[in-house]
Coordinates of N, CA and C and ligand atoms in Angstrom, one line a residue:
X16 N 74.0 2.6 -28.6 CA 74.5 3.0 -27.3 C 73.4 3.8 -26.5
X17 N 73.3 3.5 -25.2 CA 72.4 4.2 -24.4 C 72.7 5.7 -24.2
X18 N 71.7 6.5 -24.6 CA 71.9 8.0 -24.4 C 72.3 8.4 -23.0
X19 N 71.8 7.6 -22.1 CA 72.1 8.0 -20.7 C 73.3 7.2 -20.1
X20 N 74.1 6.6 -20.9 CA 75.3 5.9 -20.4 C 76.2 7.0 -19.7
X21 N 76.8 6.5 -18.6 CA 77.5 7.5 -17.7 C 78.6 8.2 -18.4
X22 N 79.2 7.6 -19.5 CA 80.3 8.2 -20.2 C 79.8 9.4 -21.1
X23 N 78.5 9.5 -21.3 CA 78.0 10.6 -22.1 C 77.8 11.8 -21.3
X24 N 78.5 12.9 -21.6 CA 78.4 14.1 -20.8 C 77.1 14.9 -21.2
X25 N 76.5 14.6 -22.3 CA 75.3 15.2 -22.7 C 74.3 14.1 -23.1
X26 N 73.1 14.2 -22.7 CA 72.1 13.2 -23.1 C 71.0 13.9 -23.9
X27 N 70.6 13.2 -25.0 CA 69.4 13.6 -25.8 C 68.4 12.5 -25.5
X28 N 67.2 13.0 -24.9 CA 66.2 12.1 -24.3 C 64.9 12.2 -25.1
X29 N 64.3 11.1 -25.4 CA 63.1 11.1 -26.1 C 62.0 11.7 -25.2
X30 N 61.1 12.5 -25.8 CA 60.0 13.1 -25.1 C 58.7 13.1 -26.0
X31 N 57.6 12.8 -25.5 CA 56.3 13.1 -26.2 C 56.0 14.5 -26.1
X32 N 55.9 15.2 -27.3 CA 55.7 16.6 -27.3 C 54.6 16.9 -28.3
X33 N 53.5 17.4 -27.9 CA 52.3 17.7 -28.8 C 51.9 16.5 -29.6
X34 N 52.0 15.3 -28.9 CA 51.5 14.1 -29.5 C 52.5 13.4 -30.5
X35 N 53.7 14.0 -30.6 CA 54.8 13.5 -31.4 C 56.0 13.0 -30.6
X36 N 56.8 12.2 -31.2 CA 58.0 11.8 -30.5 C 59.1 12.7 -30.9
X37 N 59.5 13.5 -29.9 CA 60.6 14.5 -30.1 C 61.7 14.3 -29.1
X38 N 62.4 15.3 -28.7 CA 63.6 15.1 -27.8 C 63.8 16.3 -26.9
X39 N 64.6 16.0 -25.9 CA 65.0 17.0 -24.9 C 66.5 16.9 -24.8
X40 N 67.2 17.9 -24.3 CA 68.7 17.8 -24.1 C 69.0 18.1 -22.6
X41 N 69.8 17.3 -22.0 CA 70.3 17.6 -20.6 C 71.8 17.4 -20.6
X42 N 72.4 18.3 -19.8 CA 73.9 18.2 -19.6 C 74.1 17.5 -18.3
X43 N 74.9 16.4 -18.4 CA 75.2 15.5 -17.2 C 76.5 15.9 -16.6
X44 N 77.4 16.5 -17.3 CA 78.7 16.8 -16.8 C 79.1 18.3 -17.1
X45 N 79.4 19.1 -16.0 CA 79.6 20.5 -16.3 C 80.8 20.8 -17.2
X46 N 81.6 19.8 -17.4 CA 82.8 19.9 -18.3 C 82.4 19.6 -19.8
X47 N 81.1 19.4 -20.1 CA 80.7 19.0 -21.4 C 81.1 20.1 -22.4
X48 N 81.5 19.7 -23.6 CA 81.8 20.7 -24.7 C 80.7 20.6 -25.8
X49 N 80.9 21.6 -26.7 CA 79.9 21.6 -27.8 C 80.0 20.2 -28.6
X50 N 81.2 19.7 -28.7 CA 81.3 18.4 -29.4 C 80.6 17.3 -28.7
X51 N 80.5 17.3 -27.3 CA 79.7 16.3 -26.6 C 78.3 16.4 -27.0
X52 N 77.8 17.6 -27.1 CA 76.4 17.9 -27.5 C 76.1 17.4 -28.9
X53 N 77.1 17.7 -29.8 CA 76.9 17.2 -31.2 C 76.9 15.7 -31.3
X54 N 77.8 15.1 -30.5 CA 77.9 13.6 -30.5 C 76.6 13.0 -30.0
X55 N 76.0 13.6 -29.0 CA 74.8 13.1 -28.4 C 73.7 13.2 -29.5
X56 N 73.7 14.3 -30.2 CA 72.6 14.4 -31.3 C 72.9 13.5 -32.4
X57 N 74.2 13.2 -32.8 CA 74.5 12.2 -33.8 C 73.9 10.9 -33.4
X58 N 74.1 10.5 -32.1 CA 73.5 9.2 -31.7 C 72.0 9.2 -31.7
X59 N 71.4 10.3 -31.4 CA 69.9 10.4 -31.4 C 69.4 10.3 -32.8
X60 N 70.1 10.9 -33.8 CA 69.6 10.9 -35.2 C 69.7 9.4 -35.7
X61 N 70.7 8.7 -35.2 CA 70.8 7.3 -35.7 C 69.9 6.3 -34.9
X62 N 69.7 6.6 -33.6 CA 69.1 5.6 -32.8 C 67.7 5.8 -32.3
X63 N 67.3 7.0 -32.2 CA 65.9 7.3 -31.6 C 64.9 7.3 -32.7
X64 N 63.7 6.7 -32.4 CA 62.6 6.7 -33.3 C 61.8 8.0 -33.3
X65 N 62.4 9.1 -33.7 CA 61.8 10.4 -33.7 C 60.9 10.6 -34.8
X66 N 59.8 11.3 -34.6 CA 58.8 11.6 -35.7 C 59.4 12.7 -36.6
X67 N 59.7 12.4 -37.8 CA 60.2 13.4 -38.7 C 59.0 14.1 -39.4
X68 N 58.7 15.4 -38.9 CA 57.5 16.1 -39.4 C 57.6 16.4 -40.9
X69 N 58.7 16.7 -41.4 CA 58.8 17.0 -42.8 C 58.9 15.8 -43.8
X70 N 59.1 14.7 -43.2 CA 59.1 13.5 -44.0 C 58.3 12.4 -43.2
X71 N 57.0 12.6 -43.2 CA 56.2 11.7 -42.4 C 56.4 10.2 -42.7
X72 N 56.5 9.4 -41.6 CA 56.7 8.0 -41.8 C 58.2 7.6 -41.7
X73 N 59.1 8.6 -41.9 CA 60.5 8.3 -41.8 C 61.0 8.2 -40.4
X74 N 61.9 7.3 -40.1 CA 62.5 7.2 -38.8 C 64.0 7.4 -38.9
X75 N 64.4 7.9 -40.1 CA 65.9 8.1 -40.4 C 66.0 9.3 -41.3
X76 N 67.1 10.0 -41.3 CA 67.4 11.1 -42.2 C 68.1 10.6 -43.4
X77 N 68.6 9.3 -43.5 CA 69.3 8.9 -44.6 C 68.5 9.0 -45.9
X78 N 69.1 9.6 -46.9 CA 68.5 9.7 -48.2 C 67.5 10.9 -48.3
X79 N 67.4 11.7 -47.3 CA 66.4 12.8 -47.3 C 67.2 14.2 -47.4
X80 N 66.7 15.1 -48.2 CA 67.4 16.4 -48.3 C 66.4 17.6 -48.1
X81 N 65.3 17.3 -47.4 CA 64.3 18.3 -47.4 C 64.6 19.5 -46.5
X82 N 65.7 19.4 -45.7 CA 66.0 20.5 -44.8 C 67.3 21.2 -45.4
X83 N 67.7 20.9 -46.6 CA 68.9 21.5 -47.1 C 68.7 22.7 -48.0
X84 N 67.6 23.4 -47.8 CA 67.3 24.6 -48.6 C 67.0 25.8 -47.6
X85 N 67.4 25.7 -46.4 CA 67.1 26.7 -45.4 C 68.2 27.7 -45.3
X86 N 68.0 28.8 -44.5 CA 69.1 29.7 -44.1 C 70.1 28.9 -43.3
X87 N 71.4 29.0 -43.6 CA 72.4 28.2 -43.0 C 73.5 29.1 -42.4
X88 N 73.3 29.7 -41.2 CA 74.3 30.5 -40.6 C 75.5 29.7 -40.3
X89 N 76.7 30.3 -40.5 CA 78.0 29.6 -40.3 C 78.6 30.1 -39.0
X90 N 79.2 29.2 -38.3 CA 80.0 29.6 -37.1 C 81.5 29.6 -37.6
X91 N 82.3 30.2 -36.7 CA 83.8 30.2 -36.9 C 84.3 28.8 -37.2
X92 N 83.9 27.9 -36.3 CA 84.4 26.5 -36.5 C 83.9 25.8 -37.7
X93 N 82.6 26.1 -38.0 CA 82.1 25.6 -39.3 C 83.0 26.0 -40.4
X94 N 83.4 27.3 -40.4 CA 84.2 27.7 -41.5 C 85.5 26.9 -41.6
X95 N 86.2 26.7 -40.4 CA 87.4 26.0 -40.4 C 87.2 24.5 -40.9
X96 N 86.1 23.9 -40.4 CA 85.8 22.5 -40.9 C 85.6 22.4 -42.4
X97 N 84.7 23.3 -42.9 CA 84.4 23.3 -44.3 C 85.6 23.6 -45.2
X98 N 86.3 24.6 -44.7 CA 87.5 25.0 -45.5 C 88.4 23.7 -45.7
X99 N 88.7 23.0 -44.6 CA 89.5 21.8 -44.6 C 88.9 20.8 -45.6
X100 N 87.6 20.7 -45.6 CA 87.0 19.6 -46.4 C 86.9 20.0 -47.9
X101 N 86.6 21.2 -48.2 CA 86.2 21.5 -49.6 C 87.2 22.5 -50.3
X102 N 87.9 23.3 -49.5 CA 88.7 24.4 -50.1 C 89.9 24.7 -49.2
X103 N 90.8 23.7 -49.0 CA 91.9 23.9 -48.0 C 92.8 25.0 -48.3
X104 N 93.0 25.4 -49.5 CA 94.0 26.5 -49.8 C 93.4 27.9 -49.6
X105 N 92.1 28.0 -49.5 CA 91.5 29.3 -49.4 C 91.7 30.0 -48.1
X106 N 91.9 31.3 -48.1 CA 91.8 32.1 -46.9 C 90.4 32.5 -46.6
X107 N 90.2 33.2 -45.5 CA 88.8 33.5 -45.1 C 88.0 34.2 -46.2
X108 N 88.6 35.3 -46.8 CA 87.9 36.1 -47.7 C 87.5 35.3 -49.0
X109 N 88.5 34.5 -49.5 CA 88.3 33.7 -50.7 C 87.3 32.6 -50.4
X110 N 87.3 32.0 -49.2 CA 86.3 31.0 -48.9 C 84.9 31.6 -48.9
X111 N 84.8 32.7 -48.2 CA 83.4 33.3 -48.2 C 83.0 33.8 -49.5
X112 N 83.9 34.2 -50.4 CA 83.5 34.7 -51.7 C 83.0 33.5 -52.5
X113 N 83.5 32.3 -52.3 CA 83.2 31.2 -53.1 C 82.0 30.4 -52.6
X114 N 81.9 30.3 -51.2 CA 80.9 29.4 -50.6 C 79.9 30.0 -49.7
X115 N 79.9 31.3 -49.5 CA 79.0 31.9 -48.5 C 78.3 33.1 -49.1
X116 N 77.4 33.6 -48.3 CA 76.7 34.8 -48.7 C 76.8 35.7 -47.5
X117 N 77.4 36.9 -47.6 CA 77.5 37.9 -46.5 C 76.5 39.0 -46.7
X118 N 75.6 39.1 -45.8 CA 74.5 40.1 -45.8 C 74.8 41.1 -44.7
X119 N 74.8 42.4 -45.0 CA 75.0 43.4 -44.0 C 73.9 44.4 -44.1
X120 N 73.2 44.6 -43.0 CA 72.1 45.5 -42.9 C 72.4 46.5 -41.8
X121 N 72.9 47.7 -42.1 CA 73.3 48.6 -41.1 C 74.4 47.9 -40.3
X122 N 74.3 47.8 -39.0 CA 75.4 47.2 -38.2 C 75.3 45.7 -38.1
X123 N 74.2 45.1 -38.6 CA 73.9 43.7 -38.5 C 74.5 42.9 -39.6
X124 N 75.2 41.8 -39.2 CA 75.9 41.0 -40.2 C 75.4 39.6 -40.1
X125 N 75.1 39.0 -41.3 CA 74.7 37.6 -41.3 C 75.6 36.9 -42.4
X126 N 76.3 35.8 -41.9 CA 77.2 35.1 -42.9 C 76.6 33.6 -43.0
X127 N 76.1 33.3 -44.2 CA 75.4 32.0 -44.3 C 76.1 31.3 -45.5
X128 N 75.8 30.0 -45.5 CA 76.3 29.1 -46.6 C 75.5 29.5 -47.8
X129 N 76.3 29.6 -49.0 CA 75.6 30.0 -50.2 C 74.6 29.0 -50.7
X130 N 73.6 29.4 -51.3 CA 72.6 28.5 -51.9 C 72.8 28.4 -53.4
X131 N 72.2 27.4 -53.9 CA 72.3 27.2 -55.4 C 70.8 27.1 -55.8
X132 N 70.6 26.7 -57.1 CA 69.2 26.6 -57.6 C 68.4 25.7 -56.8
X133 N 69.0 24.5 -56.3 CA 68.3 23.5 -55.7 C 68.5 23.4 -54.2
X134 N 69.0 24.5 -53.6 CA 69.3 24.5 -52.1 C 70.8 24.8 -51.9
X135 N 71.3 24.3 -50.8 CA 72.6 24.5 -50.3 C 73.7 24.2 -51.4
X136 N 74.7 25.0 -51.4 CA 75.8 24.8 -52.5 C 76.5 23.5 -52.3
X137 N 76.4 22.9 -51.1 CA 77.1 21.6 -50.9 C 76.2 20.4 -51.1
X138 N 75.0 20.6 -51.6 CA 74.1 19.5 -51.9 C 74.4 19.0 -53.3
X139 N 74.8 17.7 -53.4 CA 75.1 17.2 -54.7 C 73.8 17.1 -55.6
X140 N 73.8 17.8 -56.7 CA 72.5 17.9 -57.5 C 72.1 16.6 -58.1
X141 N 73.0 15.7 -58.2 CA 72.7 14.4 -58.9 C 72.0 13.5 -57.8
X142 N 72.8 13.1 -56.8 CA 72.3 12.1 -55.8 C 71.7 12.7 -54.6
X143 N 71.6 14.1 -54.5 CA 70.9 14.8 -53.4 C 71.5 14.4 -52.0
X144 N 72.8 14.3 -52.0 CA 73.5 14.0 -50.7 C 74.4 15.2 -50.4
X145 N 74.8 15.3 -49.2 CA 75.8 16.3 -48.8 C 77.2 16.0 -49.2
X146 N 77.8 16.9 -49.9 CA 79.2 16.7 -50.4 C 80.2 16.9 -49.2
X147 N 79.8 17.4 -48.1 CA 80.7 17.6 -47.0 C 80.1 17.1 -45.7
X148 N 79.5 16.0 -45.7 CA 78.6 15.5 -44.6 C 79.4 15.6 -43.3
X149 N 80.6 15.1 -43.2 CA 81.4 15.0 -42.0 C 81.9 16.4 -41.5
X150 N 81.8 17.4 -42.4 CA 82.2 18.7 -42.0 C 81.0 19.7 -42.1
X151 N 79.8 19.1 -42.1 CA 78.6 20.0 -42.3 C 78.5 20.9 -41.1
X152 N 77.8 22.1 -41.3 CA 77.8 23.1 -40.2 C 77.0 22.7 -39.0
X153 N 77.2 23.4 -37.9 CA 76.5 23.1 -36.7 C 75.0 23.1 -36.9
X154 N 74.5 24.1 -37.7 CA 73.1 24.3 -37.8 C 72.5 23.0 -38.5
X155 N 73.3 22.3 -39.4 CA 72.8 21.1 -40.0 C 72.9 19.9 -39.0
X156 N 74.0 19.9 -38.3 CA 74.2 18.7 -37.3 C 73.2 18.8 -36.2
X157 N 72.6 19.9 -35.9 CA 71.7 20.0 -34.8 C 70.2 20.1 -35.2
X158 N 69.9 19.8 -36.5 CA 68.5 19.9 -36.9 C 67.9 18.5 -37.1
X159 N 66.8 18.3 -36.4 CA 66.0 17.1 -36.7 C 64.6 17.7 -36.8
X160 N 63.8 17.3 -37.8 CA 62.5 18.0 -38.0 C 61.4 17.3 -37.1
X161 N 61.7 17.3 -35.8 CA 60.8 16.7 -34.9 C 60.6 17.8 -33.8
X162 N 59.6 17.7 -32.9 CA 59.5 18.6 -31.8 C 60.6 18.5 -30.8
X163 N 60.9 19.6 -30.1 CA 62.0 19.5 -29.1 C 61.5 20.5 -28.0
X164 N 62.2 20.4 -26.8 CA 61.8 21.2 -25.7 C 62.4 22.6 -25.8
X165 N 62.0 23.5 -25.0 CA 62.5 24.9 -25.0 C 64.0 24.9 -24.8
X166 N 64.5 24.2 -23.8 CA 65.9 24.3 -23.5 C 66.7 23.7 -24.7
X167 N 66.2 22.7 -25.4 CA 66.9 22.1 -26.5 C 67.0 23.1 -27.6
X168 N 65.9 23.8 -27.9 CA 65.8 24.8 -29.0 C 66.7 26.0 -28.6
X169 N 66.7 26.4 -27.3 CA 67.5 27.6 -26.9 C 69.0 27.3 -27.1
X170 N 69.4 26.0 -26.7 CA 70.8 25.7 -26.8 C 71.3 25.7 -28.2
X171 N 70.5 25.2 -29.1 CA 70.9 25.2 -30.6 C 71.0 26.7 -31.0
X172 N 70.1 27.5 -30.7 CA 70.1 28.9 -31.1 C 71.3 29.7 -30.5
X173 N 71.6 29.4 -29.3 CA 72.7 30.2 -28.6 C 74.0 29.7 -29.3
X174 N 74.2 28.5 -29.5 CA 75.5 28.0 -30.1 C 75.6 28.5 -31.5
X175 N 74.6 28.5 -32.2 CA 74.6 29.0 -33.6 C 75.0 30.5 -33.6
X176 N 74.3 31.2 -32.8 CA 74.5 32.7 -32.8 C 75.8 33.1 -32.3
X177 N 76.3 32.5 -31.2 CA 77.6 32.9 -30.7 C 78.7 32.5 -31.6
X178 N 78.5 31.3 -32.2 CA 79.6 30.8 -33.2 C 79.6 31.7 -34.4
X179 N 78.5 32.2 -34.9 CA 78.4 33.1 -36.0 C 79.0 34.4 -35.6
X180 N 78.8 34.9 -34.4 CA 79.4 36.2 -34.0 C 80.9 36.1 -34.1
X181 N 81.5 35.0 -33.7 CA 83.0 34.9 -33.8 C 83.4 34.9 -35.3
X182 N 82.6 34.3 -36.2 CA 83.0 34.3 -37.6 C 82.9 35.8 -38.1
X183 N 81.9 36.5 -37.7 CA 81.8 37.9 -38.1 C 83.0 38.7 -37.6
X184 N 83.4 38.5 -36.3 CA 84.6 39.2 -35.8 C 85.8 38.8 -36.6
X185 N 86.0 37.6 -37.0 CA 87.2 37.2 -37.8 C 87.1 37.8 -39.2
X186 N 85.9 37.9 -39.7 CA 85.7 38.5 -41.1 C 86.2 40.0 -41.0
X187 N 85.9 40.7 -39.9 CA 86.3 42.1 -39.8 C 87.8 42.2 -39.6
X188 N 88.4 41.3 -38.7 CA 89.8 41.3 -38.5 C 90.6 41.0 -39.7
X189 N 90.1 40.0 -40.5 CA 90.7 39.6 -41.8 C 90.8 40.8 -42.7
X190 N 89.7 41.6 -42.8 CA 89.7 42.7 -43.7 C 90.7 43.8 -43.2
X191 N 90.7 43.9 -41.9 CA 91.7 44.9 -41.3 C 93.1 44.5 -41.7
X192 N 93.4 43.2 -41.5 CA 94.8 42.7 -41.8 C 95.1 43.0 -43.3
X193 N 94.2 42.8 -44.2 CA 94.4 42.9 -45.6 C 94.4 44.4 -46.0
X194 N 93.9 45.3 -45.2 CA 93.8 46.7 -45.5 C 92.7 46.9 -46.6
X195 N 91.7 46.1 -46.6 CA 90.6 46.2 -47.6 C 89.2 46.2 -46.9
X196 N 88.2 46.7 -47.6 CA 86.9 46.6 -46.9 C 86.5 45.2 -46.9
X197 N 85.7 44.8 -45.9 CA 85.2 43.4 -45.8 C 84.3 43.0 -47.0
X198 N 84.4 41.8 -47.4 CA 83.6 41.3 -48.5 C 82.1 41.4 -48.1
X199 N 81.3 42.0 -48.9 CA 79.8 42.0 -48.7 C 79.1 41.6 -50.0
X200 N 78.3 40.6 -49.9 CA 77.5 40.2 -51.1 C 76.2 41.0 -51.3
X201 N 75.7 41.4 -50.1 CA 74.4 42.1 -50.1 C 74.4 43.1 -49.0
X202 N 74.3 44.4 -49.3 CA 74.4 45.4 -48.2 C 73.3 46.4 -48.3
X203 N 72.8 46.8 -47.1 CA 71.8 47.8 -47.0 C 72.4 48.9 -46.0
X204 N 72.9 50.0 -46.5 CA 73.6 51.0 -45.7 C 74.5 50.3 -44.7
X205 N 75.4 49.4 -45.2 CA 76.3 48.6 -44.3 C 77.2 49.5 -43.4
X206 N 77.2 49.3 -42.2 CA 78.2 50.0 -41.3 C 78.6 49.0 -40.1
X207 N 79.2 47.9 -40.5 CA 79.7 47.0 -39.4 C 80.8 47.6 -38.7
X208 N 80.8 47.4 -37.3 CA 81.8 48.0 -36.5 C 82.4 46.9 -35.6
X209 N 83.8 47.0 -35.5 CA 84.5 46.0 -34.7 C 84.0 46.0 -33.3
X210 N 83.7 47.1 -32.7 CA 83.3 47.2 -31.3 C 82.0 46.5 -31.0
X211 N 81.2 46.2 -32.1 CA 79.9 45.4 -31.9 C 80.2 43.9 -31.8
X212 N 81.4 43.5 -32.1 CA 81.7 42.0 -32.1 C 82.8 41.6 -31.2
X213 N 82.6 41.7 -29.9 CA 83.7 41.3 -29.0 C 84.0 39.8 -29.1
X214 N 85.1 39.3 -28.6 CA 85.4 37.9 -28.7 C 84.3 37.1 -27.9
X215 N 84.0 35.9 -28.5 CA 83.1 35.0 -27.8 C 83.9 33.8 -27.3
X216 N 83.2 32.8 -26.6 CA 84.0 31.6 -26.2 C 84.5 30.8 -27.4
X217 N 84.1 31.1 -28.6 CA 84.7 30.4 -29.7 C 86.0 31.0 -30.2
X218 N 86.4 32.1 -29.6 CA 87.6 32.8 -30.0 C 88.9 31.9 -29.7
X219 N 89.8 31.8 -30.6 CA 91.0 31.0 -30.4 C 90.8 29.5 -30.5
X220 N 89.6 29.1 -30.7 CA 89.3 27.6 -30.8 C 89.2 27.2 -32.2
X221 N 89.7 25.9 -32.5 CA 89.7 25.4 -33.8 C 88.8 24.2 -33.9
X222 N 88.2 23.7 -32.8 CA 87.3 22.6 -32.9 C 86.3 22.7 -31.8
X223 N 85.1 22.1 -32.1 CA 84.1 22.1 -31.1 C 84.4 21.4 -29.8
X224 N 85.5 20.6 -29.8 CA 86.0 20.0 -28.5 C 86.5 21.0 -27.6
X225 N 87.0 22.1 -28.1 CA 87.6 23.2 -27.3 C 86.6 24.2 -26.7
X226 N 85.4 24.0 -27.0 CA 84.4 25.1 -26.6 C 83.5 24.5 -25.5
X227 N 83.7 24.9 -24.2 CA 82.8 24.3 -23.2 C 81.4 24.9 -23.3
X228 N 80.4 24.0 -23.1 CA 79.0 24.5 -23.2 C 78.7 25.6 -22.2
X229 N 79.3 25.4 -21.0 CA 79.0 26.3 -19.9 C 79.5 27.7 -20.3
X230 N 80.6 27.9 -21.1 CA 81.1 29.2 -21.4 C 80.2 29.9 -22.4
X231 N 79.4 29.1 -23.2 CA 78.6 29.7 -24.2 C 77.1 30.0 -23.7
X232 N 76.6 29.2 -22.8 CA 75.2 29.3 -22.3 C 75.1 30.5 -21.3
X233 N 74.0 31.3 -21.5 CA 73.7 32.2 -20.4 C 73.3 31.5 -19.2
X234 N 73.4 32.1 -18.0 CA 73.2 31.3 -16.7 C 71.9 30.7 -16.6
X235 N 70.8 31.3 -17.1 CA 69.5 30.7 -17.0 C 69.4 29.4 -17.8
X236 N 69.9 29.5 -19.0 CA 69.9 28.3 -19.9 C 70.8 27.2 -19.3
X237 N 71.9 27.5 -18.7 CA 72.8 26.5 -18.1 C 72.1 25.8 -17.0
X238 N 71.4 26.6 -16.1 CA 70.7 26.0 -15.0 C 69.6 25.1 -15.5
X239 N 68.9 25.5 -16.6 CA 67.9 24.6 -17.1 C 68.5 23.3 -17.7
X240 N 69.6 23.4 -18.4 CA 70.2 22.2 -19.0 C 70.8 21.3 -18.0
X241 N 71.2 21.8 -16.8 CA 71.8 20.9 -15.8 C 70.9 20.5 -14.7
X242 N 69.6 21.0 -14.8 CA 68.7 20.7 -13.7 C 68.2 19.3 -13.7
X243 N 68.2 18.7 -14.9 CA 67.9 17.3 -15.0 C 66.4 17.1 -15.1
X244 N 65.6 18.1 -14.8 CA 64.1 18.0 -14.9 C 63.6 18.2 -16.3
X245 N 62.4 17.8 -16.6 CA 61.8 18.1 -17.9 C 61.3 19.5 -17.9
X246 N 61.6 20.2 -18.9 CA 61.2 21.6 -19.0 C 59.9 21.7 -19.8
X247 N 59.1 22.7 -19.5 CA 57.8 22.8 -20.2 C 58.0 23.0 -21.7
X248 N 57.2 22.5 -22.5 CA 57.3 22.5 -23.9 C 56.8 23.8 -24.5
Ligands
SF4_3 S1 65.7 16.3 -40.4 FE1 66.0 16.9 -42.6 S2 67.0 15.1 -43.5 FE2 66.0 14.4 -41.6 S3 64.0 13.6 -42.1 FE3 63.8 15.8 -41.5 S4 63.9 17.0 -43.4 FE4 64.7 14.9 -43.8
SF4_4 S1 75.9 21.5 -45.6 FE1 75.2 19.4 -46.3 S2 73.6 18.9 -44.7 FE2 73.9 21.1 -44.6 S3 72.3 22.0 -45.9 FE3 74.2 21.8 -47.1 S4 74.0 19.8 -48.2 FE4 72.5 19.8 -46.4

């Protein structure tokens, strides 16, 4: 399918960047959602001949697990998707206890997918494939080990961070509801405060289809994404 087909609200466009074939992202429709962005990247991963820097010579991610040992921050919707796929009976605290790592350093909270000896806890140790591929986190769905433009990298970072902020807010609300301290796997003088985690555009949403890109992007990034021009690399 053509990335620039009129029905696509988000386009992922091939670009030569530092002598390699990478990509740029442009928003074609102001009503585009996070799911439109993820769908555009899914198409790019399958269709575009991007240079995979970590796996030279590859034109496909199929059968490769070299990016499955990184820090994997989770968003609120990642949690909902993964819970449905791997642990549907678990509540938030039980899910995080079993599948995540919660690090709190003073007021700063980071909730990431747990790692195992060989990388992510969802990586099958035998065949090295993802055990929850269709529910994998946003940070996995949006990573291709090729160069990308500034606006493409900023969009990925903003969505990951705002989505994680909502998960942190829910982690605090859940502890308050249960009348217990929030689960912490690793803490350094932890002092998380509810007031530091106001609702984000992910609040009240249960799928990426419900989250408009415009609501998440700061105005400068939104202007860059909708400008249609190529942004400096
Ligand atoms: S993006 Fe990840 S899975 Fe795809 S080729 Fe690069 S390292 Fe391998
Ligand atoms: S969730 Fe799946 S794709 Fe993402 S790091 Fe883990 S095994 Fe890899």
